[in-house]
mmCIF file of C-alpha atoms in Angstrom:
data_model
loop_
_atom_site.group_PDB
_atom_site.id
_atom_site.type_symbol
_atom_site.label_atom_id
_atom_site.label_comp_id
_atom_site.label_asym_id
_atom_site.label_seq_id
_atom_site.Cartn_x
_atom_site.Cartn_y
_atom_site.Cartn_z
ATOM 1 C CA MET A 2 79.314 103.579 84.571
ATOM 2 C CA GLN A 3 78.323 106.365 86.930
ATOM 3 C CA PHE A 4 74.925 107.507 87.907
ATOM 4 C CA ALA A 5 75.674 110.939 86.398
ATOM 5 C CA ALA A 6 75.708 109.263 82.910
ATOM 6 C CA MET A 7 72.466 107.267 83.522
ATOM 7 C CA ASN A 8 68.736 107.675 83.814
ATOM 8 C CA TRP A 9 66.541 105.946 86.232
ATOM 9 C CA MET A 10 64.988 103.493 83.414
ATOM 10 C CA GLN A 11 68.993 102.477 82.889
ATOM 11 C CA VAL A 12 69.360 101.768 86.447
ATOM 12 C CA GLU A 13 66.053 99.992 86.750
ATOM 13 C CA ALA A 14 67.114 97.890 83.385
ATOM 14 C CA TYR A 15 70.735 97.350 85.158
ATOM 15 C CA LEU A 16 68.877 95.880 88.283
ATOM 16 C CA GLN A 17 67.226 93.243 86.472
ATOM 17 C CA ARG A 18 70.464 91.747 85.611
ATOM 18 C CA ASP A 19 72.634 92.447 88.540
ATOM 19 C CA ASP A 20 72.543 93.955 91.960
ATOM 20 C CA ARG A 21 76.309 95.351 92.588
ATOM 21 C CA VAL A 22 77.028 98.958 93.147
ATOM 22 C CA VAL A 23 80.046 101.050 94.165
ATOM 23 C CA VAL A 24 79.663 103.892 96.799
ATOM 24 C CA ILE A 25 82.792 106.013 97.121
ATOM 25 C CA THR A 26 83.575 108.091 100.384
ATOM 26 C CA GLY A 27 86.392 110.358 100.731
ATOM 27 C CA ALA A 28 87.098 114.029 101.933
ATOM 28 C CA CYS A 29 87.480 117.484 101.098
ATOM 29 C CA GLU A 30 90.833 118.056 102.643
ATOM 30 C CA GLN A 31 94.078 119.556 102.203
ATOM 31 C CA HIS A 32 96.726 117.448 100.540
ATOM 32 C CA ALA A 33 99.634 119.905 100.466
ATOM 33 C CA TYR A 34 100.441 120.587 96.996
ATOM 34 C CA LEU A 35 97.792 118.007 95.420
ATOM 35 C CA SER A 36 94.090 118.160 94.958
ATOM 36 C CA LEU A 37 91.963 119.054 97.870
ATOM 37 C CA LEU A 38 89.738 116.302 96.523
ATOM 38 C CA ALA A 39 92.771 113.716 96.223
ATOM 39 C CA ASP A 40 90.531 111.383 98.501
ATOM 40 C CA ILE A 41 87.605 111.185 95.626
ATOM 41 C CA ARG A 42 89.517 111.889 92.552
ATOM 42 C CA ALA A 43 91.843 108.714 93.297
ATOM 43 C CA PRO A 44 89.430 106.088 94.356
ATOM 44 C CA LEU A 45 86.711 107.565 91.739
ATOM 45 C CA ALA A 46 89.500 106.704 88.983
ATOM 46 C CA ILE A 47 90.383 103.543 90.117
ATOM 47 C CA ALA A 48 86.556 102.637 90.474
ATOM 48 C CA GLU A 49 85.922 103.780 86.884
ATOM 49 C CA ALA A 50 88.300 101.419 85.586
ATOM 50 C CA ALA A 51 87.678 98.421 87.608
ATOM 51 C CA CYS A 52 83.693 99.084 86.878
ATOM 52 C CA GLU A 53 84.006 99.129 83.221
ATOM 53 C CA GLN A 54 85.850 95.614 83.443
ATOM 54 C CA GLU A 55 82.702 94.516 85.734
ATOM 55 C CA ASN A 56 80.185 96.402 84.353
ATOM 56 C CA VAL A 57 79.154 97.912 87.537
ATOM 57 C CA PRO A 58 77.812 101.465 88.321
ATOM 58 C CA ILE A 59 79.014 103.786 90.359
ATOM 59 C CA ALA A 60 76.855 106.139 92.917
ATOM 60 C CA PRO A 61 77.675 109.818 93.253
ATOM 61 C CA PRO A 62 80.698 110.099 95.249
ATOM 62 C CA LEU A 63 80.198 111.586 98.885
ATOM 63 C CA PRO A 64 82.823 114.533 98.919
ATOM 64 C CA TYR A 65 83.207 115.022 102.596
ATOM 65 C CA GLY A 66 84.569 112.957 105.428
ATOM 66 C CA ILE A 67 85.876 113.221 108.706
ATOM 67 C CA SER A 68 88.922 115.590 109.002
ATOM 68 C CA PRO A 69 88.702 117.711 112.024
ATOM 69 C CA TYR A 70 92.695 117.872 112.390
ATOM 70 C CA PHE A 71 93.088 119.574 109.228
ATOM 71 C CA VAL A 72 90.433 122.442 109.425
ATOM 72 C CA ALA A 73 92.888 125.147 109.959
ATOM 73 C CA TYR A 74 93.838 124.638 106.298
ATOM 74 C CA PRO A 75 91.645 126.705 103.830
ATOM 75 C CA GLY A 76 89.473 124.401 101.696
ATOM 76 C CA THR A 77 88.957 121.895 104.276
ATOM 77 C CA ILE A 78 85.258 120.642 104.931
ATOM 78 C CA SER A 79 84.749 118.190 107.694
ATOM 79 C CA LEU A 80 81.961 116.379 108.876
ATOM 80 C CA SER A 81 81.350 115.118 112.584
ATOM 81 C CA PRO A 82 81.585 111.342 112.707
ATOM 82 C CA GLU A 83 77.902 111.262 113.887
ATOM 83 C CA THR A 84 76.963 113.200 110.392
ATOM 84 C CA PHE A 85 79.306 111.152 108.313
ATOM 85 C CA ALA A 86 77.650 108.147 109.848
ATOM 86 C CA ALA A 87 73.962 109.124 109.280
ATOM 87 C CA VAL A 88 74.590 110.079 105.743
ATOM 88 C CA VAL A 89 76.257 106.673 104.800
ATOM 89 C CA ARG A 90 73.487 104.868 106.330
ATOM 90 C CA GLU A 91 71.005 106.716 104.346
ATOM 91 C CA VAL A 92 72.479 106.183 101.118
ATOM 92 C CA LEU A 93 72.977 102.674 101.704
ATOM 93 C CA ALA A 94 69.338 102.356 102.935
ATOM 94 C CA ASN A 95 68.131 103.934 99.634
ATOM 95 C CA LEU A 96 70.339 101.569 97.616
ATOM 96 C CA ARG A 97 69.299 98.618 99.287
ATOM 97 C CA ARG A 98 65.500 99.430 98.783
ATOM 98 C CA GLN A 99 66.106 100.073 94.832
ATOM 99 C CA GLY A 100 67.420 96.359 94.887
ATOM 100 C CA PHE A 101 71.412 96.670 95.180
ATOM 101 C CA LYS A 102 72.121 93.827 97.390
ATOM 102 C CA ARG A 103 76.015 93.649 96.864
ATOM 103 C CA ILE A 104 77.393 97.083 97.643
ATOM 104 C CA LEU A 105 81.050 97.984 97.506
ATOM 105 C CA VAL A 106 81.967 100.941 99.747
ATOM 106 C CA SER A 107 85.418 102.179 98.437
ATOM 107 C CA ASN A 108 86.607 104.447 100.855
ATOM 108 C CA GLY A 109 89.648 106.834 100.040
ATOM 109 C CA HIS A 110 89.978 108.791 103.290
ATOM 110 C CA GLY A 111 91.773 107.198 106.252
ATOM 111 C CA GLY A 112 89.881 109.370 108.767
ATOM 112 C CA ASN A 113 86.652 107.721 107.769
ATOM 113 C CA THR A 114 87.856 104.233 108.658
ATOM 114 C CA GLY A 115 86.879 103.928 112.223
ATOM 115 C CA VAL A 116 83.487 104.722 111.518
ATOM 116 C CA LEU A 117 82.771 102.835 108.545
ATOM 117 C CA GLY A 118 84.125 99.701 109.610
ATOM 118 C CA PRO A 119 81.731 99.395 112.632
ATOM 119 C CA LEU A 120 78.886 100.689 110.469
ATOM 120 C CA ILE A 121 79.093 98.172 107.893
ATOM 121 C CA SER A 122 79.518 95.389 110.282
ATOM 122 C CA GLU A 123 76.275 96.818 111.870
ATOM 123 C CA GLU A 124 74.347 97.189 108.350
ATOM 124 C CA ASN A 125 75.690 93.609 107.501
ATOM 125 C CA THR A 126 74.137 92.189 110.947
ATOM 126 C CA ALA A 127 70.738 94.045 110.486
ATOM 127 C CA HIS A 128 70.142 93.302 106.865
ATOM 128 C CA PRO A 129 71.755 89.634 106.077
ATOM 129 C CA GLU A 130 69.775 89.669 102.692
ATOM 130 C CA ALA A 131 72.485 92.398 101.449
ATOM 131 C CA ARG A 132 75.981 92.319 101.501
ATOM 132 C CA ILE A 133 78.418 95.644 102.086
ATOM 133 C CA VAL A 134 82.135 95.112 101.706
ATOM 134 C CA LEU A 135 84.551 97.916 102.590
ATOM 135 C CA PHE A 136 87.570 98.507 100.343
ATOM 136 C CA GLU A 137 90.474 101.078 100.673
ATOM 137 C CA TRP A 138 92.544 100.560 97.729
ATOM 138 C CA TRP A 139 96.116 102.274 99.409
ATOM 139 C CA ARG A 140 95.695 99.598 102.474
ATOM 140 C CA HIS A 141 95.313 96.441 99.807
ATOM 141 C CA PRO A 142 98.174 94.076 100.000
ATOM 142 C CA ALA A 143 98.721 94.260 96.088
ATOM 143 C CA VAL A 144 99.091 98.099 96.011
ATOM 144 C CA ASN A 145 101.563 97.812 99.284
ATOM 145 C CA ALA A 146 103.660 95.259 97.542
ATOM 146 C CA VAL A 147 104.243 97.766 94.654
ATOM 147 C CA ALA A 148 105.246 100.489 97.358
ATOM 148 C CA GLU A 149 107.976 97.828 98.749
ATOM 149 C CA ALA A 150 109.083 97.213 95.359
ATOM 150 C CA VAL A 151 109.844 100.727 94.532
ATOM 151 C CA GLY A 152 111.317 101.420 98.175
ATOM 152 C CA LEU A 153 108.959 104.276 98.958
ATOM 153 C CA ALA A 154 107.142 104.682 101.903
ATOM 154 C CA GLN A 155 103.441 105.777 101.977
ATOM 155 C CA TYR A 156 102.473 108.730 103.655
ATOM 156 C CA HIS A 157 99.591 111.591 103.497
ATOM 157 C CA ALA A 158 100.067 113.602 100.494
ATOM 158 C CA ASN A 159 103.228 112.155 99.372
ATOM 159 C CA TRP A 160 103.981 110.405 96.221
ATOM 160 C CA SER A 161 101.604 107.521 96.709
ATOM 161 C CA GLU A 162 98.655 110.057 96.099
ATOM 162 C CA ASN A 163 100.412 112.320 93.491
ATOM 163 C CA PHE A 164 99.152 110.875 90.182
ATOM 164 C CA PRO A 165 99.716 113.024 86.972
ATOM 165 C CA ALA A 166 96.678 114.633 85.718
ATOM 166 C CA LEU A 167 94.480 113.384 88.578
ATOM 167 C CA THR A 168 95.665 114.636 91.858
ATOM 168 C CA ARG A 169 98.863 116.540 90.685
ATOM 169 C CA ILE A 170 97.422 120.106 90.032
ATOM 170 C CA ALA A 171 100.356 122.176 90.840
ATOM 171 C CA PRO A 172 104.230 121.973 90.961
ATOM 172 C CA VAL A 173 105.406 119.437 93.639
ATOM 173 C CA PRO A 174 108.610 119.695 95.288
ATOM 174 C CA ASP A 175 111.375 117.255 94.312
ATOM 175 C CA GLY A 176 113.116 115.484 97.291
ATOM 176 C CA GLN A 177 111.879 113.922 100.817
ATOM 177 C CA LYS A 178 110.455 115.314 103.712
ATOM 178 C CA THR A 179 111.196 113.968 106.894
ATOM 179 C CA PRO A 180 108.209 112.059 108.424
ATOM 180 C CA VAL A 181 106.026 114.022 110.664
ATOM 181 C CA LEU A 182 104.673 112.645 113.860
ATOM 182 C CA LEU A 183 100.937 114.127 114.563
ATOM 183 C CA SER A 184 100.009 113.801 118.020
ATOM 184 C CA PRO A 185 96.718 111.926 118.439
ATOM 185 C CA GLY A 186 93.878 114.593 119.669
ATOM 186 C CA ALA A 187 96.083 117.565 118.181
ATOM 187 C CA SER A 188 94.182 120.586 117.670
ATOM 188 C CA ALA A 189 93.808 121.759 113.961
ATOM 189 C CA ALA A 190 95.945 124.763 114.760
ATOM 190 C CA ALA A 191 98.686 122.404 116.262
ATOM 191 C CA ALA A 192 98.450 120.179 113.288
ATOM 192 C CA ARG A 193 99.288 122.790 110.977
ATOM 193 C CA ASP A 194 102.069 124.224 112.898
ATOM 194 C CA VAL A 195 103.948 120.567 113.062
ATOM 195 C CA LEU A 196 102.802 119.766 109.476
ATOM 196 C CA GLY A 197 103.559 122.883 107.562
ATOM 197 C CA ASP A 198 102.915 122.323 103.988
ATOM 198 C CA GLY A 199 100.452 119.248 104.767
ATOM 199 C CA CYS A 200 102.537 116.356 103.676
ATOM 200 C CA PHE A 201 103.330 113.606 106.361
ATOM 201 C CA GLY A 202 106.681 112.957 104.880
ATOM 202 C CA GLY A 203 108.597 110.901 102.731
ATOM 203 C CA ALA A 204 109.273 111.424 98.965
ATOM 204 C CA TYR A 205 107.138 114.137 97.365
ATOM 205 C CA GLN A 206 107.018 112.452 93.974
ATOM 206 C CA ALA A 207 107.915 108.971 92.416
ATOM 207 C CA PRO A 208 108.342 108.151 88.597
ATOM 208 C CA ASP A 209 105.433 107.738 86.766
ATOM 209 C CA GLU A 210 106.065 104.315 85.686
ATOM 210 C CA ALA A 211 105.907 103.537 89.357
ATOM 211 C CA LEU A 212 102.731 105.317 89.848
ATOM 212 C CA ASP A 213 101.241 103.350 86.910
ATOM 213 C CA GLN A 214 101.985 100.159 88.516
ATOM 214 C CA PHE A 215 100.506 101.400 91.635
ATOM 215 C CA PHE A 216 97.239 102.279 90.140
ATOM 216 C CA ALA A 217 97.035 99.363 88.006
ATOM 217 C CA ALA A 218 97.481 97.283 91.367
ATOM 218 C CA ALA A 219 94.597 99.294 92.900
ATOM 219 C CA VAL A 220 92.314 98.405 89.815
ATOM 220 C CA GLY A 221 93.187 94.792 89.772
ATOM 221 C CA ALA A 222 92.534 94.284 93.511
ATOM 222 C CA MET A 223 89.063 96.343 93.185
ATOM 223 C CA VAL A 224 88.153 94.084 89.983
ATOM 224 C CA LYS A 225 88.676 90.909 92.287
ATOM 225 C CA VAL A 226 86.908 91.957 94.939
ATOM 226 C CA LEU A 227 83.656 93.341 92.733
ATOM 227 C CA HIS A 228 83.984 89.899 91.074
ATOM 228 C CA SER A 229 83.588 88.264 94.589
ATOM 229 C CA LEU A 230 80.811 90.264 95.822
#
């Protein structure tokens, strides 16, 4: 249930029976052979499946995140940490004013984590009448357990983000890439030189059955978090 498919009267009616909402943050950045919006498409699809079970609305995703190390790749659009934090605070403030008191921030981009963690802690401290929880699907133990079971390591833009008909939009190579270590503070130009196609390493693809399990684990984890809000 996305805001895009609701009018204001339907939101008002929803708030008379529930005060939960999902806010998705992600990025528009290179993902090698995958969609530039992989960090939006994956968490949005997971949220749609989870929120259908819990009957919780999803606010419009924030498609830009903190990706300064990838700006040498065409298509990447990065916000400064200050701008990103300011926008998230404004979104949360608006939702609280309307009556949403239990907010799940589903973040799909690791580059946002360092800002979101302290920001959410500060917001919860300043507004004890509300509760905000950070959820990052790919870090959840249930999801990591699937990766361990199939014996594949998770890296940026490898099999773990390569969902058919979701983030896979072009032919993806077979085989594996030797993991690449990107030095902290590397310039965008240096990052592109080191990463090449943009994948950080590991298997480019996994069997669709493994990806189905991976996705289902993420949905199940999010349902539990929504239910416990």
